[in-house]
Short mmCIF file of C-alpha atoms in Angstrom, two decimals:
data_model
loop_
_atom_site.label_atom_id
_atom_site.label_comp_id
_atom_site.label_asym_id
_atom_site.label_seq_id
_atom_site.Cartn_x
_atom_site.Cartn_y
_atom_site.Cartn_z
CA MET A 1 24.78 10.57 -59.29
CA SER A 2 25.13 8.76 -55.96
CA GLN A 3 22.08 8.55 -53.75
CA PRO A 4 21.80 9.58 -50.07
CA VAL A 5 21.76 6.81 -47.47
CA MET A 6 19.14 6.28 -44.74
CA VAL A 7 20.53 5.35 -41.32
CA SER A 8 18.28 5.14 -38.24
CA GLY A 9 15.70 7.45 -39.81
CA THR A 10 18.26 10.15 -40.69
CA ILE A 11 19.22 10.94 -44.26
CA LEU A 12 23.01 11.12 -44.64
CA ALA A 13 25.19 12.13 -47.55
CA PRO A 14 27.38 9.33 -48.95
CA SER A 15 30.54 11.05 -47.73
CA SER A 16 29.47 10.57 -44.09
CA THR A 17 28.51 6.90 -44.43
CA MET A 18 31.92 5.58 -43.38
CA ALA A 19 31.98 7.82 -40.32
CA THR A 20 28.59 6.57 -39.14
CA ARG A 21 29.31 2.91 -39.87
CA TRP A 22 31.36 2.61 -36.68
CA GLN A 23 29.23 4.81 -34.39
CA TYR A 24 27.81 1.91 -32.37
CA LEU A 25 31.22 0.23 -32.25
CA ASP A 26 32.73 3.48 -30.97
CA ASN A 27 30.17 3.55 -28.17
CA VAL A 28 31.86 0.40 -26.86
CA ARG A 29 35.44 1.37 -27.67
CA ARG A 30 35.23 4.83 -26.09
CA ASN A 31 32.96 4.28 -23.10
CA SER A 32 33.78 2.15 -20.08
CA GLY A 33 31.32 -0.53 -19.04
CA PRO A 34 30.48 -2.29 -15.77
CA PHE A 35 33.28 -4.85 -16.22
CA THR A 36 35.92 -2.53 -17.69
CA ASP A 37 39.29 -2.49 -15.96
CA PRO A 38 40.12 1.23 -15.54
CA ASP A 39 43.85 0.45 -15.32
CA VAL A 40 44.06 -0.86 -18.88
CA PHE A 41 41.06 0.58 -20.73
CA ASP A 42 41.86 3.51 -23.03
CA ALA A 43 38.91 5.45 -24.46
CA SER A 44 40.96 7.89 -26.52
CA GLU A 45 40.82 8.40 -30.27
CA ALA A 46 44.38 7.09 -30.49
CA ALA A 47 43.37 3.79 -28.89
CA ALA A 48 40.59 3.31 -31.44
CA THR A 49 43.07 3.98 -34.24
CA ASN A 50 45.57 1.53 -32.73
CA MET A 51 42.99 -1.23 -32.88
CA GLU A 52 42.73 -0.72 -36.63
CA GLN A 53 46.48 -1.36 -36.91
CA ILE A 54 46.30 -4.71 -35.10
CA ASN A 55 47.36 -7.53 -37.42
CA VAL A 56 45.01 -10.51 -37.09
CA PHE A 57 45.54 -13.99 -38.48
CA GLY A 58 42.66 -16.42 -39.01
CA ALA A 59 42.30 -19.87 -40.51
CA GLY A 60 39.90 -22.73 -40.99
CA GLY A 61 36.34 -23.88 -41.50
CA LEU A 62 34.71 -20.99 -39.61
CA GLY A 63 36.52 -18.55 -41.88
CA CYS A 64 33.53 -16.95 -43.64
CA GLU A 65 31.82 -15.99 -40.41
CA ILE A 66 35.07 -14.94 -38.71
CA LEU A 67 36.21 -12.75 -41.61
CA LYS A 68 32.86 -10.99 -41.78
CA ASN A 69 32.76 -10.41 -38.03
CA LEU A 70 36.33 -9.13 -37.81
CA ALA A 71 35.81 -6.68 -40.67
CA LEU A 72 32.60 -5.35 -39.11
CA SER A 73 34.26 -5.08 -35.68
CA GLY A 74 36.83 -2.53 -36.80
CA PHE A 75 39.82 -4.77 -37.54
CA LYS A 76 41.45 -3.49 -40.72
CA LYS A 77 44.51 -5.74 -41.23
CA ILE A 78 43.67 -9.42 -41.55
CA HIS A 79 45.43 -12.45 -43.01
CA VAL A 80 43.57 -15.69 -43.74
CA ILE A 81 44.87 -19.18 -44.59
CA ASP A 82 42.79 -21.95 -46.14
CA MET A 83 44.19 -24.69 -48.35
CA ASP A 84 40.80 -25.80 -49.69
CA THR A 85 38.92 -24.89 -52.85
CA ILE A 86 35.20 -24.15 -52.94
CA ASP A 87 32.88 -27.13 -53.38
CA VAL A 88 29.16 -27.12 -54.16
CA SER A 89 28.51 -28.59 -50.70
CA ASN A 90 29.96 -25.42 -49.11
CA LEU A 91 27.35 -23.09 -50.58
CA ASN A 92 24.57 -23.89 -48.11
CA ARG A 93 26.42 -22.30 -45.18
CA GLN A 94 29.59 -20.51 -46.37
CA PHE A 95 27.81 -17.37 -47.52
CA LEU A 96 30.79 -15.55 -49.04
CA PHE A 97 30.80 -18.02 -51.94
CA ARG A 98 28.61 -18.30 -55.05
CA GLN A 99 28.01 -21.02 -57.65
CA SER A 100 30.45 -19.32 -60.00
CA ASP A 101 33.18 -19.61 -57.35
CA VAL A 102 33.19 -23.43 -57.27
CA GLY A 103 36.73 -24.69 -57.78
CA GLU A 104 38.34 -21.41 -56.73
CA SER A 105 40.50 -20.80 -53.63
CA LYS A 106 38.39 -20.25 -50.51
CA ALA A 107 40.86 -17.80 -49.00
CA GLU A 108 41.13 -15.66 -52.12
CA VAL A 109 37.40 -15.49 -52.88
CA ALA A 110 36.47 -14.76 -49.26
CA ALA A 111 39.07 -11.99 -49.00
CA LYS A 112 37.84 -10.25 -52.14
CA PHE A 113 34.20 -10.51 -51.11
CA VAL A 114 34.73 -8.95 -47.66
CA GLU A 115 37.04 -6.23 -48.99
CA LYS A 116 34.36 -5.26 -51.50
CA ARG A 117 31.61 -5.06 -48.89
CA VAL A 118 33.56 -3.41 -46.05
CA LYS A 119 35.60 -0.51 -47.36
CA GLY A 120 38.95 0.16 -45.75
CA VAL A 121 39.67 -3.41 -44.63
CA SER A 122 42.71 -5.19 -46.06
CA ILE A 123 42.66 -9.01 -46.14
CA THR A 124 45.68 -10.98 -47.36
CA PRO A 125 44.76 -14.53 -48.47
CA HIS A 126 47.11 -17.51 -48.33
CA ASN A 127 46.08 -20.61 -50.27
CA CYS A 128 48.21 -23.17 -48.41
CA LYS A 129 48.51 -25.18 -45.20
CA ILE A 130 49.26 -23.42 -41.92
CA GLN A 131 52.28 -25.73 -41.63
CA ASP A 132 53.74 -24.19 -44.79
CA LYS A 133 54.48 -20.91 -42.97
CA ASP A 134 57.53 -20.36 -40.78
CA GLU A 135 57.89 -18.68 -37.40
CA ASP A 136 58.69 -15.28 -38.92
CA PHE A 137 55.28 -15.33 -40.60
CA TYR A 138 53.43 -15.87 -37.32
CA MET A 139 55.55 -13.32 -35.47
CA GLN A 140 53.92 -10.47 -37.42
CA PHE A 141 50.48 -10.99 -35.84
CA THR A 142 48.94 -9.65 -32.66
CA LEU A 143 46.16 -12.24 -32.46
CA VAL A 144 45.62 -15.67 -33.96
CA ILE A 145 42.07 -16.99 -34.46
CA CYS A 146 41.51 -20.61 -35.53
CA GLY A 147 38.43 -22.40 -36.73
CA LEU A 148 40.26 -25.49 -37.92
CA ASP A 149 38.54 -28.77 -38.78
CA SER A 150 41.19 -31.16 -37.44
CA ILE A 151 42.84 -31.73 -34.09
CA GLU A 152 46.21 -32.23 -35.83
CA ALA A 153 46.16 -28.68 -37.22
CA ARG A 154 45.09 -27.27 -33.84
CA ARG A 155 47.94 -29.05 -32.08
CA TRP A 156 50.43 -27.76 -34.65
CA ILE A 157 49.47 -24.07 -34.36
CA ASN A 158 49.24 -24.41 -30.58
CA SER A 159 52.75 -25.85 -30.24
CA THR A 160 54.11 -23.31 -32.73
CA LEU A 161 52.77 -20.33 -30.76
CA VAL A 162 54.07 -21.79 -27.48
CA ASP A 163 57.47 -22.27 -29.09
CA LEU A 164 57.47 -18.64 -30.25
CA VAL A 165 57.32 -17.24 -26.72
CA ASP A 166 60.49 -15.49 -25.63
CA MET A 167 60.30 -14.11 -22.09
CA ASN A 168 62.61 -11.26 -23.11
CA ASN A 169 60.40 -10.23 -26.04
CA PRO A 170 56.80 -9.23 -25.22
CA ASP A 171 55.95 -9.14 -28.94
CA SER A 172 56.52 -12.89 -29.15
CA PHE A 173 53.39 -13.52 -27.07
CA LYS A 174 50.45 -14.30 -29.40
CA PRO A 175 47.04 -15.05 -27.84
CA LEU A 176 45.29 -17.95 -29.57
CA ILE A 177 41.50 -17.91 -29.94
CA ASP A 178 40.19 -21.30 -31.00
CA GLY A 179 36.70 -22.23 -32.12
CA GLY A 180 35.22 -25.52 -33.21
CA THR A 181 31.84 -26.97 -34.06
CA GLU A 182 30.36 -30.45 -34.20
CA GLY A 183 26.78 -30.49 -35.43
CA PHE A 184 24.71 -28.52 -32.92
CA LYS A 185 27.59 -28.33 -30.44
CA GLY A 186 30.56 -26.00 -30.34
CA GLN A 187 33.22 -24.39 -28.20
CA SER A 188 35.43 -21.32 -28.09
CA ARG A 189 38.48 -20.81 -25.91
CA VAL A 190 41.24 -18.30 -25.35
CA ILE A 191 44.79 -19.55 -24.84
CA TYR A 192 47.64 -17.38 -23.60
CA PRO A 193 50.70 -19.46 -24.60
CA THR A 194 52.78 -20.71 -21.64
CA MET A 195 50.42 -18.93 -19.18
CA THR A 196 47.10 -20.76 -19.44
CA SER A 197 45.88 -24.21 -20.38
CA CYS A 198 46.78 -24.94 -24.01
CA ILE A 199 45.22 -27.27 -26.57
CA GLU A 200 47.63 -30.07 -25.62
CA CYS A 201 46.49 -29.74 -21.98
CA GLN A 202 42.96 -30.33 -23.26
CA LEU A 203 43.79 -33.20 -25.61
CA ASP A 204 41.85 -35.72 -23.55
CA MET A 205 38.67 -33.83 -24.54
CA HIS A 206 39.36 -34.84 -28.17
CA ALA A 207 39.36 -38.62 -28.04
CA PRO A 208 40.29 -40.35 -31.34
CA ARG A 209 37.43 -41.69 -33.44
CA ALA A 210 36.57 -45.29 -32.54
CA ALA A 211 37.97 -47.76 -35.06
CA VAL A 212 35.68 -50.19 -36.90
CA PRO A 213 36.85 -53.84 -36.66
CA LEU A 214 38.38 -55.07 -39.92
CA CYS A 215 36.14 -58.13 -39.86
CA THR A 216 33.11 -55.86 -40.09
CA LEU A 217 34.58 -53.95 -43.02
CA ALA A 218 35.60 -57.14 -44.85
CA THR A 219 32.55 -59.36 -44.33
CA ILE A 220 29.43 -57.68 -42.88
CA PRO A 221 29.30 -53.92 -43.51
CA ARG A 222 26.10 -52.42 -42.10
CA GLN A 223 26.49 -48.68 -42.67
CA PRO A 224 27.60 -46.50 -45.60
CA GLU A 225 30.58 -45.43 -43.49
CA HIS A 226 31.70 -49.08 -43.33
CA CYS A 227 31.77 -49.25 -47.15
CA ILE A 228 33.81 -46.06 -47.33
CA GLU A 229 36.28 -47.30 -44.71
CA TRP A 230 36.59 -50.56 -46.68
CA ALA A 231 37.49 -48.60 -49.81
CA HIS A 232 39.84 -46.38 -47.82
CA ILE A 233 41.67 -49.09 -45.87
CA MET A 234 41.40 -52.30 -47.89
CA ALA A 235 40.59 -51.58 -51.54
CA TRP A 236 43.15 -48.80 -51.79
CA GLU A 237 45.87 -50.97 -50.27
CA GLN A 238 45.06 -53.86 -52.64
CA GLU A 239 44.81 -51.88 -55.90
CA LYS A 240 47.10 -48.86 -55.25
CA PRO A 241 45.47 -46.65 -57.94
CA PHE A 242 47.86 -43.82 -57.05
CA PRO A 243 51.31 -43.94 -55.42
CA LYS A 244 50.07 -42.19 -52.27
CA LEU A 245 46.61 -41.25 -51.03
CA ASP A 246 46.02 -37.48 -50.91
CA ASN A 247 42.87 -36.70 -48.93
CA ASP A 248 42.63 -33.29 -50.59
CA ASP A 249 42.84 -34.57 -54.19
CA PRO A 250 39.33 -34.78 -55.78
CA GLU A 251 40.52 -37.55 -58.13
CA HIS A 252 41.56 -39.71 -55.17
CA ILE A 253 38.31 -39.07 -53.29
CA THR A 254 36.32 -39.86 -56.44
CA TRP A 255 38.07 -43.23 -56.75
CA LEU A 256 37.22 -44.08 -53.13
CA TYR A 257 33.63 -42.91 -53.63
CA LYS A 258 33.07 -45.17 -56.65
CA LYS A 259 34.59 -48.17 -54.86
CA ALA A 260 32.45 -47.53 -51.77
CA LEU A 261 29.33 -47.08 -53.91
CA ALA A 262 29.88 -50.45 -55.59
CA ARG A 263 30.50 -52.08 -52.21
CA ALA A 264 27.30 -50.56 -50.81
CA ALA A 265 25.26 -51.80 -53.78
CA GLU A 266 26.57 -55.31 -53.18
CA PHE A 267 25.16 -55.29 -49.63
CA ASN A 268 22.03 -53.21 -50.39
CA ILE A 269 23.29 -50.28 -48.31
CA THR A 270 22.20 -46.75 -49.23
CA GLY A 271 23.61 -43.37 -48.30
CA VAL A 272 27.10 -43.40 -49.84
CA THR A 273 27.77 -39.95 -51.33
CA TYR A 274 30.84 -38.04 -52.45
CA SER A 275 30.47 -35.62 -49.53
CA LEU A 276 30.15 -38.47 -47.01
CA THR A 277 33.19 -40.17 -48.53
CA GLN A 278 35.21 -37.00 -48.14
CA GLY A 279 33.93 -36.56 -44.59
CA VAL A 280 34.82 -40.10 -43.49
CA VAL A 281 38.27 -40.10 -45.09
CA LYS A 282 39.17 -36.66 -43.68
CA ASN A 283 37.23 -37.23 -40.44
CA ILE A 284 35.10 -34.14 -41.09
CA ILE A 285 32.11 -33.47 -38.83
CA PRO A 286 29.05 -32.10 -40.70
CA ALA A 287 28.70 -28.37 -40.10
CA ILE A 288 25.54 -26.41 -39.33
CA ALA A 289 25.33 -22.75 -40.32
CA SER A 290 23.74 -21.53 -37.08
CA THR A 291 26.36 -23.24 -34.92
CA ASN A 292 29.15 -21.78 -37.05
CA ALA A 293 27.65 -18.30 -36.68
CA ILE A 294 27.40 -18.56 -32.88
CA ILE A 295 30.93 -19.90 -32.35
CA ALA A 296 32.50 -17.45 -34.83
CA ALA A 297 30.73 -14.59 -33.06
CA SER A 298 32.11 -15.77 -29.73
CA CYS A 299 35.66 -15.99 -31.13
CA CYS A 300 35.50 -12.50 -32.64
CA ASN A 301 33.95 -11.12 -29.48
CA GLU A 302 36.99 -12.40 -27.57
CA ALA A 303 39.31 -10.84 -30.17
CA PHE A 304 37.54 -7.50 -29.75
CA LYS A 305 37.82 -7.66 -25.96
CA ILE A 306 41.53 -8.47 -26.11
CA ALA A 307 42.16 -5.65 -28.59
CA THR A 308 40.19 -2.96 -26.73
CA ASN A 309 40.19 -4.09 -23.07
CA ALA A 310 36.53 -3.06 -23.09
CA ASN A 311 35.67 -6.21 -21.12
CA PRO A 312 37.61 -9.13 -19.61
CA ALA A 313 38.29 -11.86 -22.16
CA LEU A 314 38.18 -15.57 -21.53
CA GLY A 315 41.49 -16.82 -20.23
CA GLY A 316 41.50 -15.99 -16.53
CA GLU A 317 39.09 -17.66 -14.14
CA GLU A 318 37.15 -18.96 -17.13
CA ASN A 319 38.91 -19.84 -20.37
CA TYR A 320 36.60 -22.31 -22.12
CA MET A 321 33.05 -21.77 -23.40
CA MET A 322 30.87 -24.68 -24.48
CA TYR A 323 27.68 -24.29 -26.51
CA SER A 324 24.93 -26.86 -27.05
CA GLY A 325 21.98 -26.35 -29.35
CA ASN A 326 20.70 -29.93 -29.39
CA ASP A 327 17.59 -29.33 -27.28
CA SER A 328 17.65 -25.58 -26.71
CA ILE A 329 20.33 -22.89 -26.47
CA TYR A 330 22.76 -23.57 -23.65
CA THR A 331 26.21 -22.15 -22.92
CA TYR A 332 28.59 -22.91 -20.11
CA THR A 333 31.97 -21.40 -19.27
CA PHE A 334 34.58 -22.96 -17.02
CA LYS A 335 38.31 -22.91 -16.29
CA HIS A 336 40.36 -25.67 -17.84
CA GLU A 337 43.43 -26.07 -15.65
CA LYS A 338 46.94 -25.88 -17.03
CA LYS A 339 48.77 -29.19 -16.64
CA ASP A 340 52.30 -29.17 -15.25
CA ASP A 341 53.09 -32.31 -17.23
CA CYS A 342 51.69 -30.98 -20.52
CA PRO A 343 54.25 -31.97 -23.19
CA VAL A 344 53.88 -28.58 -24.91
CA CYS A 345 53.51 -25.91 -22.22
CA GLY A 346 54.35 -27.83 -19.03
CA ASN A 347 57.62 -27.95 -17.13
CA MET A 348 57.85 -31.66 -16.29
CA ALA A 349 57.71 -34.98 -18.12
CA LYS A 350 54.34 -36.70 -18.43
CA ASN A 351 54.01 -40.19 -16.97
CA LEU A 352 53.22 -42.80 -19.60
CA ASP A 353 52.24 -46.36 -18.71
CA VAL A 354 53.79 -48.93 -21.04
CA ASP A 355 54.23 -52.68 -21.16
CA PRO A 356 58.02 -53.23 -21.39
CA ASN A 357 57.43 -56.46 -23.33
CA LEU A 358 56.03 -54.52 -26.28
CA THR A 359 58.37 -54.14 -29.22
CA LEU A 360 59.37 -50.59 -30.05
CA GLN A 361 57.27 -50.93 -33.23
CA GLU A 362 54.19 -51.86 -31.17
CA PHE A 363 54.85 -49.02 -28.74
CA ILE A 364 55.07 -46.48 -31.58
CA GLU A 365 51.82 -47.76 -33.06
CA SER A 366 50.11 -47.53 -29.66
CA LEU A 367 50.96 -43.82 -29.37
CA ALA A 368 48.41 -43.01 -32.07
CA ALA A 369 45.54 -44.41 -29.98
CA ARG A 370 46.57 -43.09 -26.57
CA PRO A 371 44.39 -40.08 -25.54
CA GLU A 372 47.42 -38.48 -23.86
CA ALA A 373 49.60 -38.78 -27.00
CA GLN A 374 47.72 -39.26 -30.31
CA LEU A 375 50.88 -39.15 -32.42
CA LYS A 376 51.05 -40.29 -36.05
CA LYS A 377 54.72 -40.70 -37.09
CA PRO A 378 56.75 -40.26 -33.91
CA SER A 379 60.50 -40.32 -33.61
CA ILE A 380 61.87 -41.35 -30.20
CA ARG A 381 65.00 -40.44 -28.30
CA ALA A 382 66.21 -41.61 -24.90
CA GLU A 383 68.87 -39.95 -22.79
CA GLY A 384 72.08 -39.91 -24.78
CA ARG A 385 70.87 -42.00 -27.72
CA THR A 386 68.31 -42.21 -30.52
CA LEU A 387 65.86 -45.12 -30.45
CA TYR A 388 64.10 -44.51 -33.76
CA MET A 389 63.96 -41.66 -36.29
CA GLN A 390 61.38 -41.41 -39.09
CA SER A 391 63.64 -39.14 -41.13
CA PRO A 392 66.07 -38.53 -42.71
CA GLU A 393 66.29 -41.83 -44.53
CA SER A 394 69.83 -42.53 -43.35
CA LEU A 395 68.80 -42.30 -39.68
CA ARG A 396 65.64 -44.32 -40.29
CA LEU A 397 67.68 -47.18 -41.74
CA GLN A 398 70.24 -46.91 -38.96
CA THR A 399 67.65 -47.10 -36.16
CA ALA A 400 65.18 -49.50 -37.84
CA PRO A 401 66.67 -52.62 -36.11
CA ASN A 402 65.44 -51.22 -32.76
CA LEU A 403 61.83 -51.63 -33.91
CA GLU A 404 62.00 -55.38 -33.26
CA LYS A 405 63.51 -54.98 -29.78
CA LYS A 406 61.44 -54.85 -26.59
CA VAL A 407 60.93 -51.50 -24.94
CA GLY A 408 62.33 -52.93 -21.70
CA ASP A 409 65.54 -53.86 -23.49
CA LEU A 410 66.02 -50.31 -24.73
CA VAL A 411 65.11 -48.17 -21.71
CA GLY A 412 64.60 -48.60 -18.00
CA ASN A 413 61.57 -48.20 -15.75
CA GLY A 414 61.28 -44.49 -14.94
CA ASP A 415 63.50 -43.35 -17.81
CA GLU A 416 62.56 -40.23 -19.73
CA ILE A 417 62.11 -40.22 -23.50
CA GLY A 418 61.68 -37.39 -25.99
CA VAL A 419 59.13 -37.82 -28.77
CA THR A 420 58.74 -35.63 -31.86
CA ASP A 421 56.06 -35.77 -34.53
CA PRO A 422 56.11 -33.90 -37.87
CA SER A 423 52.52 -32.72 -37.45
CA LEU A 424 53.30 -30.89 -34.20
CA GLY A 425 56.12 -28.55 -35.16
CA ARG A 426 59.39 -28.49 -33.28
CA VAL A 427 58.04 -29.33 -29.83
CA ASP A 428 59.78 -32.24 -28.10
CA PHE A 429 57.26 -34.25 -26.07
CA LYS A 430 58.78 -35.57 -22.84
CA PHE A 431 57.39 -38.75 -21.33
CA ARG A 432 58.53 -40.67 -18.24
CA LEU A 433 57.95 -44.39 -18.81
CA LYS A 434 56.24 -46.38 -16.11
CA PHE A 435 56.36 -50.13 -16.68
CA THR A 436 52.99 -51.76 -16.07
CA SER A 437 54.05 -55.43 -15.84
CA GLU A 438 56.73 -57.26 -13.85
CA PHE A 439 60.09 -56.81 -15.49
CA VAL A 440 63.56 -57.58 -14.20
CA LYS A 441 66.42 -55.72 -15.80
CA ALA A 442 69.83 -57.24 -16.33
CA GLU A 443 72.36 -56.08 -13.80
CA THR A 444 74.45 -54.00 -16.16
CA ASN A 445 74.97 -50.26 -16.25
CA GLY A 446 71.39 -49.47 -15.26
CA HIS A 447 69.85 -50.56 -18.57
CA ALA A 448 68.84 -53.93 -19.97
CA LYS A 449 70.87 -55.17 -22.92
#
């Protein structure tokens, strides 16, 4: 026989447990507060029911906390994407997983756990990359929440949601709530695609990791990270144990770990571990459970505010919240301005300083390090012609001779180029080239030959 349940000093029959579970939530959903906008806030029973029908999509390293918070906040339809499997190192902070779950899909295990604990919620797991889903998949959601562990994935989902917007279709507008942590620091932000500052507008806040000189890696490594980078960059290239490095393949990471461990022993360096190897190769920042909990709570709080209009969400005068727990507990909110020359959501080409004496190959390589670009495998078009295409193979071979030509021989000072990158979806980055050194063009049809 089932036992009665004690809630706030009152004994309740099991049949009434579900009704009382949401009583404190309903106090917020059905009562206006000091910051509630009376023109949009709806306190009716129907409005509360509508919130339960909102389809929410979430992904990434903050997933455990976000899933738990969403389920306990009254969201009933949730999809989650995570391509990773559970590792022993996850168990200290990702509380939805147990020792017996090691090796299983994170998305699937987390979904089952939350569904079991919070009755009535439906979570659909997807064990894949976010890039594996098409636009129709993302069109089904009302909100998108990301706790991704790489800037590349953030840029891809950001550009995808911006590209979805159709001014004639209000349902194409998908608010993006993004959270991220780095040790004791973190941030959450709300992005209204095409309306407010997007992730690409804020790219300069995510500077690429400083590179270690090759001479240090090859001759005088001083840190365990140097040994790992040596295995990653030099040993792998020399020995080619597998046709192509897959950062998500445990066998590949294990090979790098053993190589780095031997290198460290040679120079009496300690601290090389499998987890550190994985972190260096994938550029993963160590996570702290308390920071994850705070940032996930902030993200889900914004989702609740957007869904209920109970309070103004980030995205207007203030759209970015920063948290620091290094010395104490400190939060700060501010407005990150939308950039007119943002290559994703802006309406004008972004100026890009370039030395015209660089070869096209050197220019392409420099795009990876530029804070305003940070592209990995870009293809480049100029007005009326293609300068270089990474794929398909036929176009790559056809345009490959341009790689040895100087930029100034291919385009003119002030010309506009379009740049695409496979990691950023279908968005075409537009840059206006500004030559930074003296260059005299041949007097032909406006372009050097």
